[in-house]
PDB file of C-alpha atoms in Angstrom:
ATOM      1  CA  SER G 154      61.667 -17.640 -35.520  1.00 60.00           C
ATOM      2  CA  SER G 155      61.225 -14.035 -34.574  1.00 70.00           C
ATOM      3  CA  ARG G 156      58.639 -14.902 -31.943  1.00 73.00           C
ATOM      4  CA  THR G 157      59.479 -14.976 -28.255  1.00 72.00           C
ATOM      5  CA  ARG G 158      58.481 -18.142 -26.431  1.00 74.00           C
ATOM      6  CA  ARG G 159      56.178 -17.928 -23.435  1.00 77.00           C
ATOM      7  CA  SER G 160      58.041 -18.002 -20.162  1.00 76.00           C
ATOM      8  CA  SER G 161      57.024 -18.791 -16.612  1.00 82.00           C
ATOM      9  CA  SER G 162      60.294 -17.412 -15.264  1.00 88.00           C
ATOM     10  CA  ARG G 163      59.893 -15.018 -12.369  1.00 92.00           C
ATOM     11  CA  ALA G 164      62.969 -13.116 -13.535  1.00 92.00           C
ATOM     12  CA  ALA G 165      61.373 -12.563 -16.959  1.00 91.00           C
ATOM     13  CA  ALA G 166      58.150 -11.392 -15.320  1.00 92.00           C
ATOM     14  CA  LEU G 167      60.071  -8.949 -13.125  1.00 94.00           C
ATOM     15  CA  LEU G 168      62.032  -7.622 -16.093  1.00 94.00           C
ATOM     16  CA  ARG G 169      58.784  -7.055 -18.013  1.00 93.00           C
ATOM     17  CA  LEU G 170      57.288  -5.281 -14.996  1.00 94.00           C
ATOM     18  CA  ALA G 171      60.406  -3.096 -14.784  1.00 95.00           C
ATOM     19  CA  ALA G 172      60.105  -2.348 -18.509  1.00 95.00           C
ATOM     20  CA  VAL G 173      56.499  -1.179 -18.146  1.00 94.00           C
ATOM     21  CA  THR G 174      57.443   0.989 -15.173  1.00 95.00           C
ATOM     22  CA  ILE G 175      60.503   2.489 -16.842  1.00 93.00           C
ATOM     23  CA  GLY G 176      58.371   3.342 -19.876  1.00 91.00           C
ATOM     24  CA  ARG G 177      56.787   6.122 -17.822  1.00 92.00           C
ATOM     25  CA  SER G 178      60.110   7.600 -16.692  1.00 91.00           C
ATOM     26  CA  ASP G 179      62.123  10.418 -18.231  1.00 91.00           C
ATOM     27  CA  THR G 180      65.130   8.232 -19.015  1.00 92.00           C
ATOM     28  CA  ALA G 181      66.807   6.936 -22.164  1.00 92.00           C
ATOM     29  CA  LEU G 182      65.224   3.515 -21.582  1.00 92.00           C
ATOM     30  CA  GLY G 183      61.837   5.197 -21.162  1.00 93.00           C
ATOM     31  CA  ALA G 184      62.274   7.030 -24.465  1.00 93.00           C
ATOM     32  CA  PHE G 185      63.335   3.730 -26.107  1.00 94.00           C
ATOM     33  CA  TYR G 186      60.171   2.051 -24.797  1.00 95.00           C
ATOM     34  CA  ARG G 187      57.894   4.884 -25.947  1.00 94.00           C
ATOM     35  CA  ARG G 188      59.464   4.994 -29.426  1.00 93.00           C
ATOM     36  CA  LEU G 189      59.057   1.251 -29.870  1.00 94.00           C
ATOM     37  CA  SER G 190      55.547   1.099 -28.445  1.00 94.00           C
ATOM     38  CA  ALA G 191      54.393   3.713 -30.941  1.00 94.00           C
ATOM     39  CA  ARG G 192      55.935   1.766 -33.807  1.00 93.00           C
ATOM     40  CA  ILE G 193      55.421  -1.931 -33.007  1.00 92.00           C
ATOM     41  CA  GLY G 194      52.975  -2.048 -30.108  1.00 92.00           C
ATOM     42  CA  LYS G 195      53.087  -2.189 -26.330  1.00 93.00           C
ATOM     43  CA  GLN G 196      53.711  -5.923 -25.865  1.00 92.00           C
ATOM     44  CA  LYS G 197      56.677  -6.101 -28.205  1.00 92.00           C
ATOM     45  CA  ALA G 198      58.070  -2.885 -26.734  1.00 94.00           C
ATOM     46  CA  VAL G 199      57.831  -4.366 -23.230  1.00 95.00           C
ATOM     47  CA  THR G 200      59.717  -7.483 -24.363  1.00 93.00           C
ATOM     48  CA  ALA G 201      62.409  -5.463 -26.159  1.00 94.00           C
ATOM     49  CA  THR G 202      62.890  -3.107 -23.212  1.00 96.00           C
ATOM     50  CA  ALA G 203      63.003  -6.023 -20.765  1.00 96.00           C
ATOM     51  CA  ARG G 204      65.717  -7.610 -22.889  1.00 94.00           C
ATOM     52  CA  LYS G 205      67.674  -4.347 -22.936  1.00 94.00           C
ATOM     53  CA  ILE G 206      67.420  -4.135 -19.129  1.00 94.00           C
ATOM     54  CA  ALA G 207      68.564  -7.765 -18.862  1.00 95.00           C
ATOM     55  CA  VAL G 208      71.612  -7.079 -21.053  1.00 93.00           C
ATOM     56  CA  LEU G 209      72.510  -4.005 -18.982  1.00 92.00           C
ATOM     57  CA  PHE G 210      72.117  -6.028 -15.782  1.00 93.00           C
ATOM     58  CA  TYR G 211      74.261  -8.858 -17.167  1.00 94.00           C
ATOM     59  CA  ASN G 212      77.010  -6.460 -18.213  1.00 91.00           C
ATOM     60  CA  ALA G 213      76.931  -4.819 -14.783  1.00 92.00           C
ATOM     61  CA  ILE G 214      77.281  -8.165 -13.007  1.00 92.00           C
ATOM     62  CA  ARG G 215      79.620  -9.965 -15.416  1.00 92.00           C
ATOM     63  CA  HIS G 216      81.973  -7.160 -16.422  1.00 92.00           C
ATOM     64  CA  GLY G 217      81.500  -4.649 -13.609  1.00 87.00           C
ATOM     65  CA  MET G 218      80.272  -1.986 -16.018  1.00 85.00           C
ATOM     66  CA  THR G 219      78.197   0.854 -14.660  1.00 84.00           C
ATOM     67  CA  TYR G 220      75.131   2.227 -16.422  1.00 83.00           C
ATOM     68  CA  GLN G 221      74.960   5.987 -16.680  1.00 84.00           C
ATOM     69  CA  ASP G 222      71.597   7.131 -18.014  1.00 84.00           C
ATOM     70  CA  GLN G 223      71.861  10.124 -20.333  1.00 87.00           C
ATOM     71  CA  GLY G 224      68.168  11.005 -20.166  1.00 87.00           C
ATOM     72  CA  ALA G 225      65.350  10.980 -22.681  1.00 88.00           C
ATOM     73  CA  ALA G 226      66.443  14.195 -24.424  1.00 90.00           C
ATOM     74  CA  ALA G 227      69.921  12.829 -25.158  1.00 90.00           C
ATOM     75  CA  TYR G 228      68.421   9.547 -26.422  1.00 88.00           C
ATOM     76  CA  ASP G 229      65.993  11.416 -28.694  1.00 89.00           C
ATOM     77  CA  GLU G 230      68.806  13.590 -30.081  1.00 92.00           C
ATOM     78  CA  ARG G 231      71.013  10.540 -30.738  1.00 91.00           C
ATOM     79  CA  HIS G 232      68.090   8.829 -32.477  1.00 92.00           C
ATOM     80  CA  ARG G 233      67.431  11.953 -34.572  1.00 92.00           C
ATOM     81  CA  GLN G 234      71.092  12.131 -35.631  1.00 93.00           C
ATOM     82  CA  ARG G 235      71.084   8.423 -36.531  1.00 94.00           C
ATOM     83  CA  VAL G 236      67.945   8.807 -38.669  1.00 94.00           C
ATOM     84  CA  LEU G 237      69.396  11.899 -40.356  1.00 92.00           C
ATOM     85  CA  SER G 238      72.689  10.198 -41.221  1.00 93.00           C
ATOM     86  CA  ASN G 239      70.807   7.160 -42.568  1.00 95.00           C
ATOM     87  CA  LEU G 240      68.694   9.432 -44.779  1.00 94.00           C
ATOM     88  CA  GLN G 241      71.773  11.283 -46.042  1.00 93.00           C
ATOM     89  CA  ARG G 242      73.560   8.021 -46.840  1.00 94.00           C
ATOM     90  CA  ARG G 243      70.498   6.655 -48.638  1.00 95.00           C
ATOM     91  CA  ALA G 244      70.042   9.875 -50.650  1.00 94.00           C
ATOM     92  CA  LYS G 245      73.712   9.761 -51.644  1.00 93.00           C
ATOM     93  CA  THR G 246      73.386   6.187 -52.958  1.00 94.00           C
ATOM     94  CA  LEU G 247      70.416   7.344 -55.055  1.00 94.00           C
ATOM     95  CA  GLY G 248      72.370  10.301 -56.426  1.00 93.00           C
ATOM     96  CA  PHE G 249      70.806  13.060 -54.340  1.00 92.00           C
ATOM     97  CA  ALA G 250      72.135  15.421 -51.698  1.00 89.00           C
ATOM     98  CA  LEU G 251      70.101  16.589 -48.699  1.00 86.00           C
ATOM     99  CA  ALA G 252      70.283  20.221 -47.674  1.00 86.00           C
ATOM    100  CA  PRO G 253      68.825  21.771 -44.497  1.00 82.00           C
ATOM    101  CA  ILE G 254      65.892  24.153 -44.851  1.00 84.00           C
ATOM    102  CA  PRO G 255      66.771  27.775 -43.935  1.00 84.00           C
ATOM    103  CA  GLU G 256      65.364  28.855 -40.557  1.00 79.00           C
ATOM    104  CA  THR G 257      62.955  31.475 -41.986  1.00 76.00           C
ATOM    105  CA  ALA G 258      61.344  28.941 -44.347  1.00 62.00           C
ATOM    106  CA  ALA G 259      61.166  26.248 -41.656  1.00 62.00           C
ATOM    107  CA  VAL G 260      59.056  28.433 -39.332  1.00 60.00           C
ATOM    108  CA  SER G 261      56.361  29.305 -41.889  1.00 56.00           C
TER     109      SER G 261
END
């Protein structure tokens, strides 16, 4: 099932609270939360962001990895590049080629 079961875990509640709080910050996780909340709704975005925080926390504890936040602008640029490459790949499979719009035509 794609549904998340209800939980009375205090850790889960704290992770959800952290996800809501981080959604208002200018970080990569905040940009992730805002992008998801616009697309699938606030509750699902909170759950997804809480899970992402939990995975980062687990990796920090288990493997000693450090989390270096790149900021919302870097996240948005990476997301834009990913969407663009997906569009180019899809156009290529359909027999088309994407070309950027010249700067003078893009402004008007």
